[in-house]
PDB file of C-alpha atoms in Angstrom:
ATOM      1  CA  MET A 442      -1.011 -10.482 -20.608  1.00  0.00           C
ATOM      2  CA  ASN A 443       1.854  -8.029 -18.691  1.00  0.00           C
ATOM      3  CA  ALA A 444       2.759  -8.911 -15.511  1.00  0.00           C
ATOM      4  CA  VAL A 445       5.323  -9.595 -12.663  1.00  0.00           C
ATOM      5  CA  GLY A 446       5.787 -10.261  -9.339  1.00  0.00           C
ATOM      6  CA  ASN A 447       8.687 -10.255  -7.120  1.00  0.00           C
ATOM      7  CA  GLY A 448       9.558  -7.119  -6.881  1.00  0.00           C
ATOM      8  CA  LYS A 449       9.193  -4.661  -4.222  1.00  0.00           C
ATOM      9  CA  PRO A 450       6.579  -1.844  -4.761  1.00  0.00           C
ATOM     10  CA  ILE A 451       7.864   0.836  -6.615  1.00  0.00           C
ATOM     11  CA  ASP A 452       7.079   4.364  -6.351  1.00  0.00           C
ATOM     12  CA  HIS A 453       6.792   6.783  -9.651  1.00  0.00           C
ATOM     13  CA  LYS A 454      10.540   7.919  -9.410  1.00  0.00           C
ATOM     14  CA  GLY A 455      11.435   3.944  -9.759  1.00  0.00           C
ATOM     15  CA  LYS A 456      11.750   3.990  -6.155  1.00  0.00           C
ATOM     16  CA  PRO A 457      10.342   1.710  -3.200  1.00  0.00           C
ATOM     17  CA  GLU A 458       6.858   3.239  -3.583  1.00  0.00           C
ATOM     18  CA  ILE A 459       5.773   4.891  -0.440  1.00  0.00           C
ATOM     19  CA  SER A 460       9.450   6.811  -0.554  1.00  0.00           C
ATOM     20  CA  ASP A 461      11.033   9.737  -2.222  1.00  0.00           C
ATOM     21  CA  HIS A 462      14.447   8.651  -0.648  1.00  0.00           C
ATOM     22  CA  PRO A 463      16.148   5.349  -1.096  1.00  0.00           C
ATOM     23  CA  THR A 464      16.864   4.059   2.019  1.00  0.00           C
ATOM     24  CA  ASP A 465      18.127   0.656   2.974  1.00  0.00           C
ATOM     25  CA  ASN A 466      14.552  -0.425   4.174  1.00  0.00           C
ATOM     26  CA  GLN A 467      12.625  -0.449   1.343  1.00  0.00           C
ATOM     27  CA  LEU A 468       9.350  -1.062   2.598  1.00  0.00           C
ATOM     28  CA  HIS A 469       9.164  -3.104   5.223  1.00  0.00           C
ATOM     29  CA  TYR A 470       6.406  -5.036   4.169  1.00  0.00           C
ATOM     30  CA  LYS A 471       8.484  -6.332   1.045  1.00  0.00           C
ATOM     31  CA  ASN A 472       5.320  -7.283  -0.992  1.00  0.00           C
ATOM     32  CA  GLU A 473       5.350  -8.005  -4.262  1.00  0.00           C
ATOM     33  CA  ALA A 474       4.407  -5.580  -7.051  1.00  0.00           C
ATOM     34  CA  ILE A 475       2.243  -6.328 -10.115  1.00  0.00           C
ATOM     35  CA  TYR A 476       1.353  -4.826 -13.232  1.00  0.00           C
ATOM     36  CA  PHE A 477      -0.875  -3.969 -15.551  1.00  0.00           C
ATOM     37  CA  LEU A 478      -3.745  -2.640 -17.434  1.00  0.00           C
ATOM     38  CA  GLU A 479      -7.225  -1.773 -17.025  1.00  0.00           C
ATOM     39  CA  LYS A 480      -8.367  -4.374 -19.708  1.00  0.00           C
ATOM     40  CA  ASP A 481      -5.905  -7.450 -18.236  1.00  0.00           C
ATOM     41  CA  MET A 482      -9.111  -7.524 -15.493  1.00  0.00           C
ATOM     42  CA  ARG A 483     -11.529  -9.583 -17.793  1.00  0.00           C
ATOM     43  CA  PRO A 484     -12.430 -12.482 -16.534  1.00  0.00           C
ATOM     44  CA  GLY A 485     -10.330 -15.525 -18.376  1.00  0.00           C
ATOM     45  CA  THR A 486      -7.284 -13.116 -17.956  1.00  0.00           C
ATOM     46  CA  THR A 487      -3.771 -15.269 -16.030  1.00  0.00           C
ATOM     47  CA  MET A 488      -1.027 -14.386 -13.470  1.00  0.00           C
ATOM     48  CA  ASN A 489       1.582 -15.391 -11.681  1.00  0.00           C
ATOM     49  CA  PHE A 490       1.655 -13.503  -8.944  1.00  0.00           C
ATOM     50  CA  GLN A 491       2.645 -14.677  -4.861  1.00  0.00           C
ATOM     51  CA  PHE A 492      -0.267 -13.524  -2.035  1.00  0.00           C
ATOM     52  CA  LEU A 493       1.953 -13.209   0.832  1.00  0.00           C
ATOM     53  CA  ARG A 494      -0.203 -13.051   4.080  1.00  0.00           C
ATOM     54  CA  ASN A 495       0.616 -10.383   6.840  1.00  0.00           C
ATOM     55  CA  SER A 496       2.561 -10.947   9.073  1.00  0.00           C
ATOM     56  CA  ASN A 497       3.158  -7.656  10.495  1.00  0.00           C
ATOM     57  CA  THR A 498       0.766  -8.623  14.198  1.00  0.00           C
ATOM     58  CA  ALA A 499       1.332  -4.984  15.376  1.00  0.00           C
ATOM     59  CA  THR A 500      -2.284  -3.764  17.059  1.00  0.00           C
ATOM     60  CA  PHE A 501      -3.024  -0.350  16.357  1.00  0.00           C
ATOM     61  CA  LEU A 502      -3.265   1.534  20.041  1.00  0.00           C
ATOM     62  CA  PRO A 503      -5.191   3.856  21.077  1.00  0.00           C
ATOM     63  CA  ARG A 504      -5.036   7.640  19.425  1.00  0.00           C
ATOM     64  CA  GLU A 505      -4.388   8.749  23.945  1.00  0.00           C
ATOM     65  CA  SER A 506      -2.241   5.881  23.990  1.00  0.00           C
ATOM     66  CA  ALA A 507      -0.261   6.147  21.417  1.00  0.00           C
ATOM     67  CA  GLN A 508      -0.312  10.424  21.315  1.00  0.00           C
ATOM     68  CA  SER A 509       1.657  10.243  24.310  1.00  0.00           C
ATOM     69  CA  ILE A 510       4.553   8.507  23.068  1.00  0.00           C
ATOM     70  CA  PRO A 511       6.933  10.201  20.809  1.00  0.00           C
ATOM     71  CA  PHE A 512       6.776   9.557  17.751  1.00  0.00           C
ATOM     72  CA  SER A 513      10.266  12.240  15.878  1.00  0.00           C
ATOM     73  CA  SER A 514      13.803  11.134  15.286  1.00  0.00           C
ATOM     74  CA  ASN A 515      14.602  14.034  17.969  1.00  0.00           C
ATOM     75  CA  LYS A 516      12.935  12.072  20.233  1.00  0.00           C
ATOM     76  CA  LEU A 517      14.633   8.764  19.890  1.00  0.00           C
ATOM     77  CA  PRO A 518      16.220   7.865  23.080  1.00  0.00           C
ATOM     78  CA  GLU A 519      13.493   8.463  24.424  1.00  0.00           C
ATOM     79  CA  ILE A 520      11.272   6.082  21.758  1.00  0.00           C
ATOM     80  CA  PHE A 521      13.920   2.752  21.741  1.00  0.00           C
ATOM     81  CA  ASN A 522      14.192   3.733  26.773  1.00  0.00           C
ATOM     82  CA  HIS A 523       9.689   3.439  26.688  1.00  0.00           C
ATOM     83  CA  PHE A 524      10.281   0.505  24.447  1.00  0.00           C
ATOM     84  CA  SER A 525      13.192  -1.139  25.949  1.00  0.00           C
ATOM     85  CA  VAL A 526      15.087  -0.850  22.735  1.00  0.00           C
ATOM     86  CA  LYS A 527      18.866  -0.682  22.327  1.00  0.00           C
ATOM     87  CA  PRO A 528      20.277   1.936  20.748  1.00  0.00           C
ATOM     88  CA  THR A 529      22.220  -0.579  18.171  1.00  0.00           C
ATOM     89  CA  SER A 530      19.993  -3.364  17.909  1.00  0.00           C
ATOM     90  CA  VAL A 531      18.223  -4.588  14.870  1.00  0.00           C
ATOM     91  CA  GLU A 532      14.541  -3.271  16.692  1.00  0.00           C
ATOM     92  CA  ALA A 533      16.167   0.429  16.551  1.00  0.00           C
ATOM     93  CA  LYS A 534      17.311   0.577  13.076  1.00  0.00           C
ATOM     94  CA  THR A 535      13.893  -1.017  12.233  1.00  0.00           C
ATOM     95  CA  ILE A 536      11.746   2.634  14.138  1.00  0.00           C
ATOM     96  CA  THR A 537      14.548   4.445  12.872  1.00  0.00           C
ATOM     97  CA  GLN A 538      13.726   3.759   9.580  1.00  0.00           C
ATOM     98  CA  THR A 539       9.845   3.824   9.483  1.00  0.00           C
ATOM     99  CA  ILE A 540       9.339   7.365  11.176  1.00  0.00           C
ATOM    100  CA  GLU A 541      12.163   8.768   8.992  1.00  0.00           C
ATOM    101  CA  MET A 542      10.076   7.890   6.248  1.00  0.00           C
ATOM    102  CA  CYS A 543       7.123   9.314   7.862  1.00  0.00           C
ATOM    103  CA  GLU A 544       8.725  12.630   8.186  1.00  0.00           C
ATOM    104  CA  ALA A 545      10.851  12.315   4.938  1.00  0.00           C
ATOM    105  CA  PRO A 546       8.703  14.757   1.901  1.00  0.00           C
ATOM    106  CA  GLY A 547       5.975  13.411  -0.432  1.00  0.00           C
ATOM    107  CA  ILE A 548       6.554  12.793  -4.028  1.00  0.00           C
ATOM    108  CA  LYS A 549       4.534  15.267  -6.508  1.00  0.00           C
ATOM    109  CA  GLY A 550       0.650  15.391  -5.896  1.00  0.00           C
ATOM    110  CA  GLU A 551       1.020  12.729  -2.909  1.00  0.00           C
ATOM    111  CA  GLU A 552      -1.256  14.230   0.324  1.00  0.00           C
ATOM    112  CA  LYS A 553       1.118  11.480   3.429  1.00  0.00           C
ATOM    113  CA  TYR A 554      -0.163  11.342   6.446  1.00  0.00           C
ATOM    114  CA  CYS A 555       1.824   8.348   9.102  1.00  0.00           C
ATOM    115  CA  ALA A 556      -1.827   7.320  11.390  1.00  0.00           C
ATOM    116  CA  THR A 557      -0.659   5.796  14.582  1.00  0.00           C
ATOM    117  CA  SER A 558      -3.770   4.798  15.420  1.00  0.00           C
ATOM    118  CA  LEU A 559      -7.533   3.454  13.623  1.00  0.00           C
ATOM    119  CA  GLU A 560      -8.789   7.113  14.572  1.00  0.00           C
ATOM    120  CA  SER A 561      -6.450   9.207  12.640  1.00  0.00           C
ATOM    121  CA  MET A 562      -6.411   6.838   9.981  1.00  0.00           C
ATOM    122  CA  VAL A 563      -9.779   7.513   9.592  1.00  0.00           C
ATOM    123  CA  ASP A 564      -9.609  10.677  10.340  1.00  0.00           C
ATOM    124  CA  PHE A 565      -7.183  11.861   7.588  1.00  0.00           C
ATOM    125  CA  SER A 566      -8.917   9.359   4.792  1.00  0.00           C
ATOM    126  CA  THR A 567     -12.243  10.651   5.721  1.00  0.00           C
ATOM    127  CA  SER A 568     -10.403  15.305   5.194  1.00  0.00           C
ATOM    128  CA  LYS A 569      -8.878  13.554   2.251  1.00  0.00           C
ATOM    129  CA  LEU A 570     -12.336  11.547   0.319  1.00  0.00           C
ATOM    130  CA  ARG A 571     -14.397  14.717   1.742  1.00  0.00           C
ATOM    131  CA  THR A 572     -17.556  12.551   3.581  1.00  0.00           C
ATOM    132  CA  ARG A 573     -17.289  10.979   5.835  1.00  0.00           C
ATOM    133  CA  ASN A 574     -19.334   7.870   4.274  1.00  0.00           C
ATOM    134  CA  VAL A 575     -16.444   5.574   3.329  1.00  0.00           C
ATOM    135  CA  GLN A 576     -15.118   2.042   3.704  1.00  0.00           C
ATOM    136  CA  ALA A 577     -12.237   0.372   3.844  1.00  0.00           C
ATOM    137  CA  ILE A 578     -10.994  -2.711   1.651  1.00  0.00           C
ATOM    138  CA  SER A 579      -8.133  -5.202   2.027  1.00  0.00           C
ATOM    139  CA  THR A 580      -6.712  -7.992   0.072  1.00  0.00           C
ATOM    140  CA  GLU A 581      -8.246 -10.922   1.340  1.00  0.00           C
ATOM    141  CA  VAL A 582      -6.966 -15.259   0.419  1.00  0.00           C
ATOM    142  CA  LEU A 583     -10.008 -16.652   1.330  1.00  0.00           C
ATOM    143  CA  GLU A 584      -9.089 -19.984   1.714  1.00  0.00           C
ATOM    144  CA  LYS A 585      -6.798 -20.630   5.204  1.00  0.00           C
ATOM    145  CA  GLY A 586      -4.842 -23.016   3.747  1.00  0.00           C
ATOM    146  CA  ALA A 587      -3.085 -20.458   1.365  1.00  0.00           C
ATOM    147  CA  THR A 588       0.977 -21.678   0.813  1.00  0.00           C
ATOM    148  CA  MET A 589       3.308 -18.804  -0.046  1.00  0.00           C
ATOM    149  CA  SER A 590       4.350 -20.199  -3.639  1.00  0.00           C
ATOM    150  CA  MET A 591       3.512 -18.511  -6.125  1.00  0.00           C
ATOM    151  CA  HIS A 592       0.214 -19.738  -7.896  1.00  0.00           C
ATOM    152  CA  LYS A 593      -1.349 -18.516 -11.684  1.00  0.00           C
ATOM    153  CA  TYR A 594      -4.676 -16.842 -10.794  1.00  0.00           C
ATOM    154  CA  THR A 595      -6.703 -16.405 -13.324  1.00  0.00           C
ATOM    155  CA  THR A 596      -9.582 -13.582 -12.884  1.00  0.00           C
ATOM    156  CA  MET A 597     -13.236 -14.776 -12.158  1.00  0.00           C
ATOM    157  CA  PRO A 598     -16.312 -12.615 -13.645  1.00  0.00           C
ATOM    158  CA  GLY A 599     -17.812  -9.911 -11.392  1.00  0.00           C
ATOM    159  CA  LEU A 600     -15.351  -7.292 -11.279  1.00  0.00           C
ATOM    160  CA  LYS A 601     -16.131  -4.481  -9.572  1.00  0.00           C
ATOM    161  CA  LYS A 602     -15.779  -0.675  -9.909  1.00  0.00           C
ATOM    162  CA  LEU A 603     -15.282   1.330  -6.294  1.00  0.00           C
ATOM    163  CA  ALA A 604     -16.735   4.739  -6.477  1.00  0.00           C
ATOM    164  CA  GLY A 605     -14.882   8.219  -6.630  1.00  0.00           C
ATOM    165  CA  ASP A 606     -11.399   9.154  -7.980  1.00  0.00           C
ATOM    166  CA  LYS A 607      -9.873   9.582  -5.483  1.00  0.00           C
ATOM    167  CA  VAL A 608      -8.344   6.290  -2.695  1.00  0.00           C
ATOM    168  CA  VAL A 609      -6.905   6.347   0.075  1.00  0.00           C
ATOM    169  CA  ALA A 610      -3.721   4.177   0.016  1.00  0.00           C
ATOM    170  CA  CYS A 611      -2.464   3.084   3.593  1.00  0.00           C
ATOM    171  CA  HIS A 612       0.432   0.815   4.126  1.00  0.00           C
ATOM    172  CA  LYS A 613       0.963  -1.045   7.419  1.00  0.00           C
ATOM    173  CA  GLN A 614       5.409  -0.673   8.927  1.00  0.00           C
ATOM    174  CA  ASN A 615       7.032  -2.406  11.068  1.00  0.00           C
ATOM    175  CA  TYR A 616       6.976  -0.591  14.759  1.00  0.00           C
ATOM    176  CA  PRO A 617       5.575  -1.720  18.163  1.00  0.00           C
ATOM    177  CA  TYR A 618       2.607  -0.775  17.857  1.00  0.00           C
ATOM    178  CA  ALA A 619       0.721  -0.461  14.232  1.00  0.00           C
ATOM    179  CA  VAL A 620       1.459   2.159  12.404  1.00  0.00           C
ATOM    180  CA  PHE A 621       0.963   2.315   8.871  1.00  0.00           C
ATOM    181  CA  TYR A 622       1.903   4.759   6.273  1.00  0.00           C
ATOM    182  CA  CYS A 623      -1.060   6.836   4.096  1.00  0.00           C
ATOM    183  CA  HIS A 624      -0.903   8.548   1.210  1.00  0.00           C
ATOM    184  CA  ALA A 625      -3.361   9.964  -1.290  1.00  0.00           C
ATOM    185  CA  MET A 626      -3.650  10.697  -4.756  1.00  0.00           C
ATOM    186  CA  LYS A 627      -5.055  11.485  -7.622  1.00  0.00           C
ATOM    187  CA  PRO A 628      -6.883  10.735 -10.170  1.00  0.00           C
ATOM    188  CA  THR A 629      -7.323   6.712  -8.607  1.00  0.00           C
ATOM    189  CA  ALA A 630      -9.371   4.173 -10.003  1.00  0.00           C
ATOM    190  CA  ALA A 631     -10.087   0.984  -7.452  1.00  0.00           C
ATOM    191  CA  TYR A 632     -11.609  -2.053  -8.716  1.00  0.00           C
ATOM    192  CA  VAL A 633     -12.308  -5.033  -6.637  1.00  0.00           C
ATOM    193  CA  LEU A 634     -12.047  -8.638  -8.539  1.00  0.00           C
ATOM    194  CA  SER A 635     -12.266 -12.435  -7.568  1.00  0.00           C
ATOM    195  CA  LEU A 636      -8.806 -14.059  -8.353  1.00  0.00           C
ATOM    196  CA  LYS A 637      -9.202 -17.817  -8.560  1.00  0.00           C
ATOM    197  CA  GLY A 638      -5.582 -19.339  -7.239  1.00  0.00           C
ATOM    198  CA  ASP A 639      -4.072 -22.730  -9.931  1.00  0.00           C
ATOM    199  CA  ASP A 640      -4.032 -24.962  -6.533  1.00  0.00           C
ATOM    200  CA  GLY A 641      -7.771 -24.072  -5.935  1.00  0.00           C
ATOM    201  CA  VAL A 642      -7.331 -21.055  -3.365  1.00  0.00           C
ATOM    202  CA  LYS A 643      -9.538 -18.278  -3.447  1.00  0.00           C
ATOM    203  CA  VAL A 644      -8.517 -13.905  -3.558  1.00  0.00           C
ATOM    204  CA  LYS A 645     -10.459 -10.643  -3.092  1.00  0.00           C
ATOM    205  CA  ALA A 646      -7.382  -8.730  -4.538  1.00  0.00           C
ATOM    206  CA  VAL A 647      -8.358  -5.076  -5.064  1.00  0.00           C
ATOM    207  CA  ALA A 648      -5.963  -3.485  -7.300  1.00  0.00           C
ATOM    208  CA  ILE A 649      -5.586   0.235  -8.107  1.00  0.00           C
ATOM    209  CA  CYS A 650      -5.539   2.112 -10.874  1.00  0.00           C
ATOM    210  CA  HIS A 651      -2.931   5.117 -11.612  1.00  0.00           C
ATOM    211  CA  LEU A 652      -4.656   7.202 -14.031  1.00  0.00           C
ATOM    212  CA  ASP A 653      -2.900   9.811 -14.893  1.00  0.00           C
ATOM    213  CA  THR A 654       1.449   8.547 -14.973  1.00  0.00           C
ATOM    214  CA  SER A 655       2.406  11.640 -16.830  1.00  0.00           C
ATOM    215  CA  GLU A 656       4.706  13.069 -13.619  1.00  0.00           C
ATOM    216  CA  TRP A 657       5.704   9.445 -13.849  1.00  0.00           C
ATOM    217  CA  ASN A 658       9.641   8.536 -14.437  1.00  0.00           C
ATOM    218  CA  PRO A 659       9.581   7.231 -18.447  1.00  0.00           C
ATOM    219  CA  LYS A 660      12.528   4.815 -16.448  1.00  0.00           C
ATOM    220  CA  HIS A 661       9.586   3.237 -13.604  1.00  0.00           C
ATOM    221  CA  LEU A 662       8.856  -0.237 -13.907  1.00  0.00           C
ATOM    222  CA  ALA A 663       5.917  -0.090 -15.013  1.00  0.00           C
ATOM    223  CA  PHE A 664       6.145   0.822 -18.449  1.00  0.00           C
ATOM    224  CA  GLN A 665       9.548  -1.930 -18.687  1.00  0.00           C
ATOM    225  CA  ILE A 666       7.464  -4.459 -18.425  1.00  0.00           C
ATOM    226  CA  LEU A 667       4.322  -3.611 -20.035  1.00  0.00           C
ATOM    227  CA  LYS A 668       6.184  -1.059 -22.024  1.00  0.00           C
ATOM    228  CA  VAL A 669       4.182   2.294 -22.695  1.00  0.00           C
ATOM    229  CA  ASN A 670       5.083   5.350 -22.349  1.00  0.00           C
ATOM    230  CA  PRO A 671       4.261   7.979 -18.945  1.00  0.00           C
ATOM    231  CA  GLY A 672       1.368   9.632 -19.558  1.00  0.00           C
ATOM    232  CA  THR A 673      -0.749   7.395 -22.660  1.00  0.00           C
ATOM    233  CA  ILE A 674      -2.847   4.844 -20.570  1.00  0.00           C
ATOM    234  CA  PRO A 675      -3.796   3.628 -17.553  1.00  0.00           C
ATOM    235  CA  ILE A 676      -1.825   1.369 -14.894  1.00  0.00           C
ATOM    236  CA  CYS A 677      -2.635  -0.982 -12.456  1.00  0.00           C
ATOM    237  CA  HIS A 678      -1.602  -3.319  -9.673  1.00  0.00           C
ATOM    238  CA  PHE A 679      -2.571  -5.123  -6.325  1.00  0.00           C
ATOM    239  CA  LEU A 680      -2.089  -3.869  -3.044  1.00  0.00           C
ATOM    240  CA  PRO A 681      -0.344  -6.569  -0.813  1.00  0.00           C
ATOM    241  CA  ALA A 682      -2.932  -7.652   2.435  1.00  0.00           C
ATOM    242  CA  ASP A 683      -1.595  -5.830   5.105  1.00  0.00           C
ATOM    243  CA  HIS A 684      -2.561  -2.518   2.960  1.00  0.00           C
ATOM    244  CA  ILE A 685      -6.006  -1.187   3.155  1.00  0.00           C
ATOM    245  CA  VAL A 686      -7.304   1.445   0.997  1.00  0.00           C
ATOM    246  CA  TRP A 687     -10.144   4.129   1.689  1.00  0.00           C
ATOM    247  CA  VAL A 688     -13.035   5.233  -1.232  1.00  0.00           C
ATOM    248  CA  PRO A 689     -15.980   7.097  -0.921  1.00  0.00           C
ATOM    249  CA  ASN A 690     -19.613   4.831   0.235  1.00  0.00           C
ATOM    250  CA  HIS A 691     -21.072   5.854  -2.840  1.00  0.00           C
ATOM    251  CA  LYS A 692     -21.389   8.249  -5.984  1.00  0.00           C
ATOM    252  CA  SER A 693     -23.196  10.440  -4.773  1.00  0.00           C
ATOM    253  CA  ALA A 694     -20.757  10.875  -1.161  1.00  0.00           C
TER     254      ALA A 694
END
């Protein structure tokens, strides 16, 4: 199988996945990207990967509380003051980068939104999926004793394709409270598959397959790894554990 670990998520323009503007934040979750083909999800396929545990423990504020705090590059002094952060500190830089990424325009075909509360994440996701009958799924490392090192994982039977041709993926950012960068792109397919590591650790992994890559940069890392051309074949990748994917609950939804 052609796959890669230890990279950073890359977007369709060959830059960090959810920003079309190369800044030094490089997406704060810094988990690996791994690209593969749909056929590689069949049972018995092996790949090397590292499923990092989520170290970002910031929790959501209630929507009313989140809305009472400014979230804008025009209000940075007020935000720093609210969280007692010095403007020259690392924390201030992180806050600034997250807000700037949220304010940057999306790439072609992307509908994006930064959710500062669980309620706003649900509202955005259900509006883009055009149904309130949705489910939220994430990659889960099922054993608490999992290590942080690279392991060889084998795909187990039980691949499940989730409903719909559009998903909303939400990526957690570094911020004083939980902020998720959510975006919807179509056409996409979402899968849940079971993996078993050479150390015995089991992972319920979420994979996203981009069905139309014709608009992607020909120099995109995925094409280099898989040795395919834009628009010729769907390209898939796993989602790290601190991402949430929203999909319709049923095909009829």
